[in-house]
Coordinates of C-alpha atoms in Angstrom, one line a residue:
M1 CA 0.0 0.0 0.0
P2 CA 1.6 3.3 -1.1
I3 CA 2.4 6.0 1.4
N4 CA -0.3 8.6 2.0
Y5 CA 1.7 11.7 2.5
E6 CA -0.9 13.8 4.2
Q7 CA -1.9 11.1 6.7
L8 CA 1.8 10.3 7.5
M9 CA 2.6 14.0 8.1
A10 CA -0.4 14.3 10.5
L11 CA 0.7 11.4 12.7
K12 CA 1.4 12.3 16.4
N13 CA 1.3 10.4 19.7
L14 CA 1.6 12.5 22.8
G15 CA 2.0 11.5 26.5
Q16 CA 3.2 7.9 25.9
K17 CA 4.2 6.6 29.4
Y18 CA 7.4 4.6 30.0
A19 CA 9.5 3.5 33.0
Y20 CA 13.0 2.0 33.3
T21 CA 15.3 0.9 36.1
D22 CA 19.0 0.4 36.5
R23 CA 18.6 -3.0 34.9
E24 CA 17.7 -1.5 31.5
V25 CA 20.5 1.1 31.9
M26 CA 23.1 -1.6 32.5
L27 CA 21.8 -3.9 29.8
Y28 CA 22.1 -1.1 27.2
A29 CA 25.7 -0.3 28.3
Y30 CA 26.5 -4.0 28.0
G31 CA 24.7 -4.3 24.7
I32 CA 27.0 -1.7 23.1
G33 CA 30.0 -3.5 24.5
M34 CA 30.9 -1.8 27.7
G35 CA 32.4 -3.9 30.4
A36 CA 34.2 -6.2 28.1
D37 CA 37.2 -5.7 30.4
P38 CA 35.8 -6.6 33.9
M39 CA 38.7 -4.7 35.5
D40 CA 38.1 -1.4 33.7
E41 CA 36.7 0.8 36.4
K42 CA 35.7 3.6 34.0
E43 CA 33.4 1.2 32.0
L44 CA 32.3 -0.7 35.1
A45 CA 30.7 2.5 36.3
Y46 CA 28.1 2.0 33.5
V47 CA 27.4 -1.8 34.0
N48 CA 27.9 -2.5 37.7
E49 CA 25.9 -1.0 40.6
G50 CA 27.1 -3.6 43.1
T51 CA 30.3 -2.0 44.4
F52 CA 32.0 -2.4 47.8
T53 CA 32.5 1.4 47.8
P54 CA 29.2 3.0 46.8
R55 CA 29.2 5.2 43.7
P56 CA 26.4 6.3 41.4
L57 CA 25.7 4.2 38.3
K58 CA 26.4 6.2 35.2
V59 CA 24.0 6.2 32.2
V60 CA 25.3 6.1 28.6
P61 CA 23.9 9.3 27.0
T62 CA 22.5 7.3 24.0
F63 CA 20.5 5.2 26.3
A64 CA 17.9 7.8 25.5
S65 CA 17.4 6.0 22.2
V66 CA 15.9 3.0 24.0
A67 CA 14.6 4.6 27.2
A68 CA 11.1 4.8 25.6
W69 CA 11.5 1.9 23.1
G70 CA 8.4 1.6 21.0
S71 CA 7.4 5.2 21.2
N72 CA 6.4 6.5 17.8
P73 CA 4.0 8.9 16.0
G74 CA 1.8 6.0 14.9
E75 CA 1.4 3.2 12.4
M76 CA 3.2 4.2 9.1
N77 CA 2.3 1.1 7.1
L78 CA 5.8 0.7 5.6
N79 CA 7.3 -2.4 4.1
R80 CA 9.0 -3.6 7.3
V81 CA 11.5 -6.0 5.6
M82 CA 13.0 -3.0 3.7
V83 CA 13.2 -0.5 6.5
V84 CA 16.6 0.5 8.0
D85 CA 17.8 3.3 10.2
G86 CA 19.0 6.3 8.2
E87 CA 20.2 8.9 10.8
R88 CA 19.9 9.6 14.5
D89 CA 20.3 13.0 16.2
I90 CA 19.8 13.3 20.0
T91 CA 19.9 16.5 21.9
F92 CA 20.5 16.1 25.6
H93 CA 18.7 18.6 27.8
K94 CA 19.9 17.1 31.1
P95 CA 21.6 13.9 32.2
L96 CA 19.4 10.8 32.3
P97 CA 18.8 9.3 35.7
S98 CA 19.6 5.6 36.3
A99 CA 15.8 4.9 36.9
A100 CA 12.8 7.0 36.0
R101 CA 9.2 7.3 34.9
I102 CA 9.1 9.3 31.7
T103 CA 6.7 10.4 28.9
A104 CA 7.4 10.5 25.2
D105 CA 5.8 12.9 22.7
S106 CA 6.3 11.8 19.1
T107 CA 5.5 13.6 15.8
V108 CA 6.4 13.3 12.1
L109 CA 8.7 16.1 10.9
D110 CA 9.2 15.3 7.2
V111 CA 8.6 12.7 4.5
F112 CA 10.7 12.6 1.4
D113 CA 10.1 10.6 -1.8
K114 CA 13.4 9.5 -3.3
G115 CA 11.7 7.7 -6.2
K116 CA 9.9 4.4 -7.0
D117 CA 13.1 2.4 -7.0
K118 CA 15.0 4.4 -4.4
G119 CA 12.6 4.5 -1.4
A120 CA 11.4 7.1 1.0
V121 CA 12.9 8.9 4.0
I122 CA 10.7 9.6 7.1
R123 CA 12.0 12.0 9.8
H124 CA 10.2 11.9 13.1
Q125 CA 10.9 13.5 16.5
T126 CA 10.4 12.2 20.0
V127 CA 10.7 14.4 23.1
L128 CA 11.4 12.6 26.4
K129 CA 10.2 14.3 29.6
D130 CA 10.6 13.4 33.3
E131 CA 7.7 13.2 35.8
N132 CA 7.9 17.0 36.2
G133 CA 7.4 17.6 32.5
E134 CA 11.0 18.8 32.1
K135 CA 12.7 17.8 28.9
L136 CA 15.4 15.1 29.2
A137 CA 16.2 14.5 25.5
T138 CA 14.9 15.3 22.0
L139 CA 15.4 12.5 19.5
V140 CA 15.2 13.0 15.7
A141 CA 15.2 9.7 13.8
S142 CA 15.4 9.2 10.1
R143 CA 14.0 5.9 8.6
F144 CA 15.0 4.8 5.1
A145 CA 12.1 2.8 3.7
R146 CA 13.7 1.2 0.7
G147 CA 10.5 -0.3 -0.6
D148 CA 8.1 2.7 -0.2
G149 CA 9.2 5.3 -2.7
G150 CA 7.2 6.7 -5.6
F151 CA 4.2 8.1 -3.7
G152 CA 4.5 11.6 -5.2
G153 CA 5.8 13.4 -2.2
P154 CA 8.5 16.1 -2.0
S155 CA 12.0 14.9 -2.9
E156 CA 14.0 18.0 -1.8
G157 CA 14.6 19.7 1.5
Q158 CA 16.5 17.1 3.6
P159 CA 18.9 18.7 6.1
E160 CA 22.5 18.9 4.9
P161 CA 24.7 16.3 6.6
H162 CA 27.5 17.5 9.0
Q163 CA 30.8 17.8 7.2
V164 CA 33.8 16.2 8.9
P165 CA 37.2 18.0 8.6
S166 CA 39.4 17.2 5.6
R167 CA 42.6 16.9 7.7
A168 CA 43.9 13.7 9.2
P169 CA 42.0 12.5 12.2
D170 CA 43.1 13.8 15.6
Q171 CA 42.4 10.3 17.2
I172 CA 41.6 6.8 15.9
V173 CA 40.2 4.1 18.1
D174 CA 39.3 0.5 17.4
I175 CA 36.2 -1.0 19.1
T176 CA 35.6 -4.7 18.8
T177 CA 32.1 -6.2 18.6
R178 CA 31.2 -9.7 19.7
P179 CA 29.7 -12.3 17.4
D180 CA 26.6 -12.5 19.6
Q181 CA 26.3 -8.7 20.1
A182 CA 23.1 -8.3 18.1
L183 CA 21.5 -11.0 20.2
V184 CA 22.3 -9.1 23.4
Y185 CA 21.4 -5.6 22.0
R186 CA 18.0 -6.8 20.8
L187 CA 17.0 -7.3 24.4
C188 CA 17.1 -3.5 24.8
G189 CA 13.9 -3.4 22.7
D190 CA 14.6 -3.8 19.0
R191 CA 13.4 -7.4 18.2
N192 CA 13.6 -6.9 14.4
P193 CA 14.5 -10.4 13.1
L194 CA 16.9 -8.7 10.6
H195 CA 19.3 -8.8 13.5
S196 CA 18.7 -12.3 14.8
D197 CA 17.1 -14.6 12.1
P198 CA 19.5 -15.7 9.3
E199 CA 16.5 -16.6 7.0
F200 CA 14.9 -13.1 7.5
A201 CA 18.3 -11.4 6.9
K202 CA 18.7 -13.2 3.6
K203 CA 15.2 -12.2 2.4
A204 CA 16.2 -8.6 3.2
G205 CA 19.3 -8.9 1.0
F206 CA 22.0 -9.6 3.6
P207 CA 24.2 -12.8 3.9
R208 CA 23.6 -13.0 7.6
P209 CA 22.0 -10.9 10.5
I210 CA 23.4 -7.5 10.8
L211 CA 24.2 -5.4 13.9
H212 CA 21.5 -2.9 14.8
G213 CA 22.3 0.5 13.4
M214 CA 21.4 1.9 16.8
C215 CA 23.9 -0.4 18.4
T216 CA 26.6 1.0 16.1
Y217 CA 25.3 4.5 17.1
G218 CA 25.8 3.6 20.8
I219 CA 29.3 2.3 20.0
T220 CA 30.2 5.7 18.5
C221 CA 29.0 7.3 21.8
R222 CA 31.4 4.9 23.6
G223 CA 34.2 6.2 21.3
V224 CA 33.6 9.8 22.2
L225 CA 33.2 8.9 25.9
Q226 CA 36.6 7.3 26.1
T227 CA 38.5 9.9 24.1
Y228 CA 37.2 13.4 24.6
A229 CA 34.5 13.2 27.3
D230 CA 36.6 11.4 30.1
Y231 CA 33.7 9.0 30.5
D232 CA 31.5 11.8 31.8
P233 CA 27.9 11.4 30.4
S234 CA 26.9 14.9 31.5
A235 CA 29.4 16.3 29.0
F236 CA 27.1 15.3 26.1
K237 CA 24.8 18.0 24.6
Q238 CA 24.2 16.4 21.2
H239 CA 25.2 13.1 19.4
A240 CA 24.3 12.7 15.8
A241 CA 25.3 10.2 13.1
R242 CA 24.3 9.0 9.6
F243 CA 24.2 5.2 8.9
S244 CA 25.9 4.3 5.6
S245 CA 26.5 0.6 5.8
P246 CA 25.8 -2.2 8.2
V247 CA 28.2 -3.8 10.7
Y248 CA 28.2 -7.6 11.0
P249 CA 28.5 -8.8 14.6
G250 CA 32.1 -9.8 15.4
E251 CA 33.7 -7.1 13.3
T252 CA 36.0 -4.3 14.5
V253 CA 34.7 -0.7 14.2
T254 CA 37.4 1.9 13.7
M255 CA 36.4 5.4 14.6
E256 CA 38.2 8.4 13.3
L257 CA 37.7 11.5 15.4
W258 CA 38.3 15.3 15.0
K259 CA 37.9 17.8 17.8
D260 CA 37.3 21.5 17.1
G261 CA 36.4 23.4 20.2
N262 CA 33.4 21.7 21.8
V263 CA 32.5 19.8 18.6
V264 CA 33.8 16.3 17.9
S265 CA 33.3 15.1 14.4
F266 CA 33.6 11.4 13.6
E267 CA 33.3 8.6 11.1
A268 CA 33.4 4.9 11.6
K269 CA 34.7 2.1 9.3
V270 CA 35.1 -1.6 9.1
K271 CA 38.5 -1.8 7.6
S272 CA 38.4 -5.6 7.0
R273 CA 35.7 -5.0 4.3
G274 CA 36.8 -1.5 3.3
V275 CA 33.5 0.1 4.1
T276 CA 32.4 3.3 6.0
V277 CA 29.5 2.4 8.3
I278 CA 28.9 5.8 10.0
K279 CA 29.2 9.2 8.2
S280 CA 28.8 12.8 9.2
G281 CA 29.1 12.1 12.9
K282 CA 28.9 15.0 15.3
T283 CA 29.0 15.3 19.1
V284 CA 28.7 18.6 20.9
L285 CA 30.3 18.6 24.4
G286 CA 29.7 21.2 27.0

């Protein structure tokens, strides 16, 4: 069924109620690979609350992407097999607590028609608020619906991607993923079989299940945390990235980072296959 542009643009879903505990916070951190070294105290602060000397559990900033998993503006009636994440941009208004009751307000921002054989891009926004109605984070998500183009909507007007510097990277970090990482990360909410079912992955055009784009997004947050943020989640004001190619669980993600003032630009590659998996990455620290 083709996209109905007017109906899609009118979608909104306000006041969606969610709650999470430290269990979900730690599962997310573990799902993006933190705690691989059980003696690394900086990463243990995100995955272990049971310490001899009490300390607050830290929350990975991009946990915001799963804190209200399932929140959305409404049913979009897209070809699910052909839908992948396009971009994610989160603005952090205040640090996320390690447990909370929150609400989510979701609306559609834009719908772009790339053509019948090129798909559609849907941008939607979700604002997370605490129990007092104060904003915690604003998430802008871009979905690339590869099988839903040609509905006659606008094709121009997408925001320009962030440009990374042309100079050599200021830092390069390698972050390994586990062969079973997608099976762990899916427990954070995204049960799409593209990441767990070999048969489904093949029908979607992949030789085997791929890592969630949002897991790769979280991995890039790890990269900034360990290089320029001194593992301080409160330093993050914005984290944005564009997904350009999938990661297969077990591969090593190589991040290239550039720092200019309070802006960290980044890209991520899988060198073993010669592909760039994240483009136009931008973190604002403050």
